mmCIF file of C-alpha atoms in Angstrom:
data_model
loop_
_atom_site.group_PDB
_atom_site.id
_atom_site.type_symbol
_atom_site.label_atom_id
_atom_site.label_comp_id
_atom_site.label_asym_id
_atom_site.label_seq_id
_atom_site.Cartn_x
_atom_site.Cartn_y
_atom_site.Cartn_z
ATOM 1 C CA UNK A 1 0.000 0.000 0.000
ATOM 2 C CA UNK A 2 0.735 3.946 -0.023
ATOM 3 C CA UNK A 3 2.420 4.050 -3.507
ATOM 4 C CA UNK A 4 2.932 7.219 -5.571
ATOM 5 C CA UNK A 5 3.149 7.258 -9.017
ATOM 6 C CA UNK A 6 4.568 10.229 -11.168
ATOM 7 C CA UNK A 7 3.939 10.932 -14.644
ATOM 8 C CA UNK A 8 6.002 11.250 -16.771
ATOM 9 C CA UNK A 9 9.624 9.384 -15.656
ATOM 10 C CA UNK A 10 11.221 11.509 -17.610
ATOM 11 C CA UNK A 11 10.558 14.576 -20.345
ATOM 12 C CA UNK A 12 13.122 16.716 -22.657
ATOM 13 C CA UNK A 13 12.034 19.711 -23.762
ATOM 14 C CA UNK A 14 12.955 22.910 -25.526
ATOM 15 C CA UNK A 15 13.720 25.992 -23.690
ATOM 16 C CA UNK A 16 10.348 28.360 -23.499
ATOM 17 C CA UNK A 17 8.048 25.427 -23.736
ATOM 18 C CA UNK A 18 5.737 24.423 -20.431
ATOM 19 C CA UNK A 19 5.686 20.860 -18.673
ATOM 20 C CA UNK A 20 3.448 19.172 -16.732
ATOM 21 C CA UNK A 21 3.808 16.694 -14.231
ATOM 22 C CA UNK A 22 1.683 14.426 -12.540
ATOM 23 C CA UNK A 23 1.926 13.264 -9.244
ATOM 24 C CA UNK A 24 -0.904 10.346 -7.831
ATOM 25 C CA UNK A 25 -1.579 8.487 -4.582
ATOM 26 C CA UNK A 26 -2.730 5.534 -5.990
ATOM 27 C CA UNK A 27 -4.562 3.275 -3.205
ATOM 28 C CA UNK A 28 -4.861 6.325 -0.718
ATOM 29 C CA UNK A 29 -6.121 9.381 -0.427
ATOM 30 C CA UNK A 30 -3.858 11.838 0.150
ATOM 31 C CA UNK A 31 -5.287 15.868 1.482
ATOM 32 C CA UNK A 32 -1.413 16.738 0.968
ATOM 33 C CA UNK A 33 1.471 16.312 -1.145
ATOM 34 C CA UNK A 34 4.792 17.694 -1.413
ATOM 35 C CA UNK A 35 7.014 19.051 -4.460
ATOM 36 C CA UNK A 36 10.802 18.463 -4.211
ATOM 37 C CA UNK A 37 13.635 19.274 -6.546
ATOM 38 C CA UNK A 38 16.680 17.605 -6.720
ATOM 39 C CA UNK A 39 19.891 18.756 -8.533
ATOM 40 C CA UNK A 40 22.283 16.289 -9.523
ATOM 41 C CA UNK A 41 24.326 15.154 -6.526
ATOM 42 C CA UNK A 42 22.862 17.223 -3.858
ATOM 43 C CA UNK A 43 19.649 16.912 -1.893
ATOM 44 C CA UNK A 44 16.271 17.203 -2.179
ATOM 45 C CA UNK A 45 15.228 20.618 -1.350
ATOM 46 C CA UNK A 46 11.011 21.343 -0.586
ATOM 47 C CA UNK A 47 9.583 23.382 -3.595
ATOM 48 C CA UNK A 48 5.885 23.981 -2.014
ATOM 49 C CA UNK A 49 3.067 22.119 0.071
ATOM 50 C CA UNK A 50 -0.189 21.488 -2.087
ATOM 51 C CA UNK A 51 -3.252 20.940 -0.417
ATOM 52 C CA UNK A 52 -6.466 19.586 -1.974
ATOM 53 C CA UNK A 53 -8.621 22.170 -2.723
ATOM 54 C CA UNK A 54 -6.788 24.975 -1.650
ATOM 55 C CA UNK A 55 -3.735 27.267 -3.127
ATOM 56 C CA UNK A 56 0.168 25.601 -2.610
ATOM 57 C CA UNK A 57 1.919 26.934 -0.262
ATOM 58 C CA UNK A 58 5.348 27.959 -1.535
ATOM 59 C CA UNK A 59 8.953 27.890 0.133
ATOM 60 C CA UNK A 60 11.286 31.137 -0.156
ATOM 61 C CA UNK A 61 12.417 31.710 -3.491
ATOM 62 C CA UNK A 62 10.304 29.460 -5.141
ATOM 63 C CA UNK A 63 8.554 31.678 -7.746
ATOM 64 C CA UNK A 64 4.570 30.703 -7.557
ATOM 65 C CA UNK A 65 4.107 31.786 -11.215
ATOM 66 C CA UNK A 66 6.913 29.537 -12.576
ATOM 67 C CA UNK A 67 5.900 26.632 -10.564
ATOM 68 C CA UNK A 68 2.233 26.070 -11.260
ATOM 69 C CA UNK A 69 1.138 23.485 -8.969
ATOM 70 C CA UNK A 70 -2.743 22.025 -8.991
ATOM 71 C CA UNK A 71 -4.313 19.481 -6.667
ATOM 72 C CA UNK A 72 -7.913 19.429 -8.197
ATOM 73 C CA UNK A 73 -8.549 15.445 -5.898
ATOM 74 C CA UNK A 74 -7.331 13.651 -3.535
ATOM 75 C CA UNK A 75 -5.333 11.730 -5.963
ATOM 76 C CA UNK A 76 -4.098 13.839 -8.157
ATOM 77 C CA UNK A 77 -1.798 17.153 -7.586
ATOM 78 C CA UNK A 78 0.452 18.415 -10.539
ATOM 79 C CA UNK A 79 3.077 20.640 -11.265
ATOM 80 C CA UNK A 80 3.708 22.799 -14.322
ATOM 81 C CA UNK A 81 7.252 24.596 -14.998
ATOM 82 C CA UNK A 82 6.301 27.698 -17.183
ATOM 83 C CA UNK A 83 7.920 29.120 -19.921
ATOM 84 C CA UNK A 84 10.967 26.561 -18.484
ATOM 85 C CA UNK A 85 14.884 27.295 -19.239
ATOM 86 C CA UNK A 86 17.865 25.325 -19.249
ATOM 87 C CA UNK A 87 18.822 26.155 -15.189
ATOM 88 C CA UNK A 88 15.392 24.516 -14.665
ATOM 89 C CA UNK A 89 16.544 20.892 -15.380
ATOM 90 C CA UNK A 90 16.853 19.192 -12.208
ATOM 91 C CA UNK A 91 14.847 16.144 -10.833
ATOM 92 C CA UNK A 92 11.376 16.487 -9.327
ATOM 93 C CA UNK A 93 9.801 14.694 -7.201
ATOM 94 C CA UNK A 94 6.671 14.246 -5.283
ATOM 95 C CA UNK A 95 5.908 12.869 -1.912
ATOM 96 C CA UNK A 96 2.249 12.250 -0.244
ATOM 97 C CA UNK A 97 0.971 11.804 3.593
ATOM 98 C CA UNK A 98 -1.520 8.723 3.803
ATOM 99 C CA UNK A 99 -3.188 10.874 6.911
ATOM 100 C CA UNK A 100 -3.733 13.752 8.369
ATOM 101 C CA UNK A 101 -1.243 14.349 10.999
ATOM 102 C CA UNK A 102 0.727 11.473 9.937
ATOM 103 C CA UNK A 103 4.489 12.233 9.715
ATOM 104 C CA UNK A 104 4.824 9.256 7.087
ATOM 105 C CA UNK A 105 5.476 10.480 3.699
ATOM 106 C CA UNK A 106 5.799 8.374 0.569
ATOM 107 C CA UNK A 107 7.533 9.045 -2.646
ATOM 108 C CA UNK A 108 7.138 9.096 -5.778
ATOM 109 C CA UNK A 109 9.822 7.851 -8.223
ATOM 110 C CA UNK A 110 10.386 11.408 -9.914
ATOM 111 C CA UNK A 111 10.507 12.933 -12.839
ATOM 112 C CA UNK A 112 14.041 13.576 -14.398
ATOM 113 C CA UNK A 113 13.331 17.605 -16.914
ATOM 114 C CA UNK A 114 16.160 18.336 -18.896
ATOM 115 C CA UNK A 115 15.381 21.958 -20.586
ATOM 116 C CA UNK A 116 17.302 22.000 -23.685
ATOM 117 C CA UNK B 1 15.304 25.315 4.227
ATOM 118 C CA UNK B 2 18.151 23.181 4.417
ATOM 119 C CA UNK B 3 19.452 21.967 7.804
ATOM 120 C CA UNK B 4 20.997 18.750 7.646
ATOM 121 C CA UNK B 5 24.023 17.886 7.374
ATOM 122 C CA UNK B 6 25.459 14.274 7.094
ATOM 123 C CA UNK B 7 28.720 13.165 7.869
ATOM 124 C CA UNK B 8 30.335 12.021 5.818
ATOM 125 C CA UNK B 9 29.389 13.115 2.622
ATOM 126 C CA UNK B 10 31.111 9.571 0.778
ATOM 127 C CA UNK B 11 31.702 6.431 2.414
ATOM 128 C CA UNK B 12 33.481 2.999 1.043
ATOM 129 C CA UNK B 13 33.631 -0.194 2.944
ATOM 130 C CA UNK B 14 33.622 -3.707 2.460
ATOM 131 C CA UNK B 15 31.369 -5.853 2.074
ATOM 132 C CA UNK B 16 29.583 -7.437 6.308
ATOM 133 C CA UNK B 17 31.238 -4.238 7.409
ATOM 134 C CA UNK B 18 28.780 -2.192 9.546
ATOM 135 C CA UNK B 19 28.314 1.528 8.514
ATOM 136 C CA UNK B 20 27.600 4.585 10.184
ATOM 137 C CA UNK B 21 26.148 7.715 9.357
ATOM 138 C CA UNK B 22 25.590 11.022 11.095
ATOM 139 C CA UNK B 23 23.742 13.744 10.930
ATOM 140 C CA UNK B 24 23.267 17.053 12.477
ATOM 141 C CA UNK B 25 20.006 19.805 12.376
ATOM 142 C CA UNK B 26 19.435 22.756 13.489
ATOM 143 C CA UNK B 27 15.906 24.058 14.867
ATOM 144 C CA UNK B 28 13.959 21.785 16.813
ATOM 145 C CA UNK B 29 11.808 18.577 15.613
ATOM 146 C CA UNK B 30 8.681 16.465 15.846
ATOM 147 C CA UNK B 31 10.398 13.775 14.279
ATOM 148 C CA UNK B 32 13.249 12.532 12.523
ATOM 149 C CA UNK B 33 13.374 10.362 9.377
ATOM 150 C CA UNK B 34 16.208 8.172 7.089
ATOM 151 C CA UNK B 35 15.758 7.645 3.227
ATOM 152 C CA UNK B 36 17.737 5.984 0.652
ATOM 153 C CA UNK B 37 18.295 6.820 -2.764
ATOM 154 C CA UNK B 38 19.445 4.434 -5.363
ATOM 155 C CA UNK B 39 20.568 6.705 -8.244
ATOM 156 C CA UNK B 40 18.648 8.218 -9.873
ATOM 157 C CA UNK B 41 15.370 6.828 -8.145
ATOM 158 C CA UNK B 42 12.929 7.760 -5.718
ATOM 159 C CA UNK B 43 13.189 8.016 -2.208
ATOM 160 C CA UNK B 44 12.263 4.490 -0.047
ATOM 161 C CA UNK B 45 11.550 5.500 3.436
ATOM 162 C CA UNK B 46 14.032 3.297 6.197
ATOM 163 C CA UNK B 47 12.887 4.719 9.514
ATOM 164 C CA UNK B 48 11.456 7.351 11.708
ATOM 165 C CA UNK B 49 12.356 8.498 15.507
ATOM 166 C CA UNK B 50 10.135 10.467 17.006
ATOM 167 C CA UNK B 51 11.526 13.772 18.973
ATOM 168 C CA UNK B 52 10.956 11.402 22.387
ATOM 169 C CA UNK B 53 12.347 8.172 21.637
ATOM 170 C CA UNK B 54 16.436 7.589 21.806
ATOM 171 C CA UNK B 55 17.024 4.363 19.395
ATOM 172 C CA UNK B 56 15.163 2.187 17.090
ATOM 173 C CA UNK B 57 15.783 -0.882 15.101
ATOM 174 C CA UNK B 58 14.568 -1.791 12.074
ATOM 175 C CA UNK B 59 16.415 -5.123 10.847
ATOM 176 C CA UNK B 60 19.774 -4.411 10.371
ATOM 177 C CA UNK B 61 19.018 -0.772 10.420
ATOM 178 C CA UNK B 62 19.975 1.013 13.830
ATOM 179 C CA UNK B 63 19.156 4.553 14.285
ATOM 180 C CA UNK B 64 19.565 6.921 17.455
ATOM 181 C CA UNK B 65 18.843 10.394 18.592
ATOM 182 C CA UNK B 66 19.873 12.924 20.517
ATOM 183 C CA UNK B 67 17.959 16.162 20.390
ATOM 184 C CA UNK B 68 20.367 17.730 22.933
ATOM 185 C CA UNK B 69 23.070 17.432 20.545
ATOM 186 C CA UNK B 70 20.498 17.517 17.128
ATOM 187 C CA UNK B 71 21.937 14.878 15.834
ATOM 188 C CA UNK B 72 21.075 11.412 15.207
ATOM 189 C CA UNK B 73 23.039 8.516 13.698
ATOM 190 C CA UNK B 74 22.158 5.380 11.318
ATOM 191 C CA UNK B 75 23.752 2.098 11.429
ATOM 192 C CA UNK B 76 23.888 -0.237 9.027
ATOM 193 C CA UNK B 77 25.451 -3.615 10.105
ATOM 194 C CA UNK B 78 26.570 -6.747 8.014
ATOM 195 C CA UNK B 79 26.283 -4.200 5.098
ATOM 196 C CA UNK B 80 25.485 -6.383 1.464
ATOM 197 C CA UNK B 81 26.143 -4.583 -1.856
ATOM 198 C CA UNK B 82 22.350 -4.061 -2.417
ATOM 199 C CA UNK B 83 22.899 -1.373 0.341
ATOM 200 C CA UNK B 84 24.949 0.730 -2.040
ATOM 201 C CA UNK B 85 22.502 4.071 -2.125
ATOM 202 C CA UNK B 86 22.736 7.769 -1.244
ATOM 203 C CA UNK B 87 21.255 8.148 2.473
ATOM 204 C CA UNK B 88 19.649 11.097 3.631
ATOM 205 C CA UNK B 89 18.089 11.932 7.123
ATOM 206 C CA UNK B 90 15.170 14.139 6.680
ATOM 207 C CA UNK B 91 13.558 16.547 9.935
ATOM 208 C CA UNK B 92 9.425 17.387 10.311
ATOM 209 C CA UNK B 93 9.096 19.904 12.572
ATOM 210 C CA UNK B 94 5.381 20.514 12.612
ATOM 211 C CA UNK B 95 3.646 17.401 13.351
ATOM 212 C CA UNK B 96 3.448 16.181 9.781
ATOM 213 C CA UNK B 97 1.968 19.149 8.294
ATOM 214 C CA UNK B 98 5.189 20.520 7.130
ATOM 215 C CA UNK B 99 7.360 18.891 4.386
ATOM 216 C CA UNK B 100 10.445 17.787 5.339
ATOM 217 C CA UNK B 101 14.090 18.986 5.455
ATOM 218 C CA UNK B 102 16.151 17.142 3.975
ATOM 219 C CA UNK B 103 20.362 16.459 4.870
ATOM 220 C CA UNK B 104 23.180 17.002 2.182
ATOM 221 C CA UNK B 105 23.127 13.004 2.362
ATOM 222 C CA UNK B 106 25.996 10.294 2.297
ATOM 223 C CA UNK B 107 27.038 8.190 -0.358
ATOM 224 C CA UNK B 108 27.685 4.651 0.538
ATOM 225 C CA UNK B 109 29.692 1.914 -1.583
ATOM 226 C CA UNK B 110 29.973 -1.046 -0.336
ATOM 227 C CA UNK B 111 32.433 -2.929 -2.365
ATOM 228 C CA UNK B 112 31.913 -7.113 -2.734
#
């Protein structure tokens, strides 16, 4: 149980152009889940919190316009890099809670953008 | 924001060696949490301490805590080749409704 799935594994794309990625609890529900970026050999730093229903919350110097994040259902929460550029390549990944106060969070297997 | 750090950042040993990794925080926590990376992948949760508990064991996994130092330490004994992987401790600091903070991590090699 509690597995995350993320959509797609991996995208290349030209410099200007928007991506989407999709990030889904798929045998829980799941009121929050978490963006993370990763750049290659360093850590995994917290992009924004996105609750169902409601706006993300955002972590300094994350821009909110660049980083379009939607969580329309329980399931479901995506990010979209805008109008994305080379320095935005990096690995992303998502993470869910299974509950409500739960400190538990699960990962999905991330996305690898490379922004040509 | 970033407040781990692991020590050390690389780490090579042999194969049934036991290994040991560190790492430090900064504010205070709700809980504490280990992940491994294989690279490339995602993130496969090990273990969690909470802020009130000292040790826990998890198979060969050994983790401890001490939030007067903010620091807490994984052990790995008998260490197999499978447990090659980038390890990073993670911190929650508001009762699961924050995300976490994650370490610089450690990579460990263990060599057959």
């Amino acid at each position: 149980g509690a597995v995350v799935s993320q959509h797609p594994s991996w995208v290349i794309c030209k410099s200007g152009t928007s991506v989407k990625i999709e990030c889904r609890s798929l045998d829980f529900q799941a009121t929050t889940m978490f963006w993370y970026r990763q750049f290659p050999k360093q850590s995994l730093m917290l992009m924004a919190t996105s609750n169902e229903g409601s706006k993300a919350t955002y972590e300094q110097g994350v821009e909110k316009d660049k980083f379009l994040i939607n969580h329309a259902s329980l399931t479901l929460s995506t990010l979209t890099v805008t109008s994305a550029h080379p320095e935005d390549s990096s690995f992303y990944i998502c993470s869910a809670r299974v509950a409500s106060g739960s400190p538990e969070q699960f990962f999905g297997p991330g996305t690898r953008l490379t922004v040509l | 924001s970033q407040q781990g750090e692991e020590d050390p950042q690389a780490l090579s040993i042999q194969e049934g060696e036991n290994a040991t990794m560190n790492c430090s925080y900064k504010t205070s926590i709700n809980n504490l949490q280990w992940y491994r990376q294989n690279s490339g992948r995602g993130l496969v949760h090990l273990i969690l301490i909470r802020s009130n508990e000292r040790e826990k064991h998890s198979g060969r996994l050994r983790v401890t805590l001490d939030t007067s130092k903010k620091s807490s330490s994984l052990l790995i004994t008998a260490s197999r080749a499978a447990d090659t992987a980038s390890y990073f401790c993670a911190t929650n600091s508001g009762g699961g409704a924050d995300g976490l903070t994650f370490g610089k991590g450690t990579h460990l090699i263990i060599q057959p």
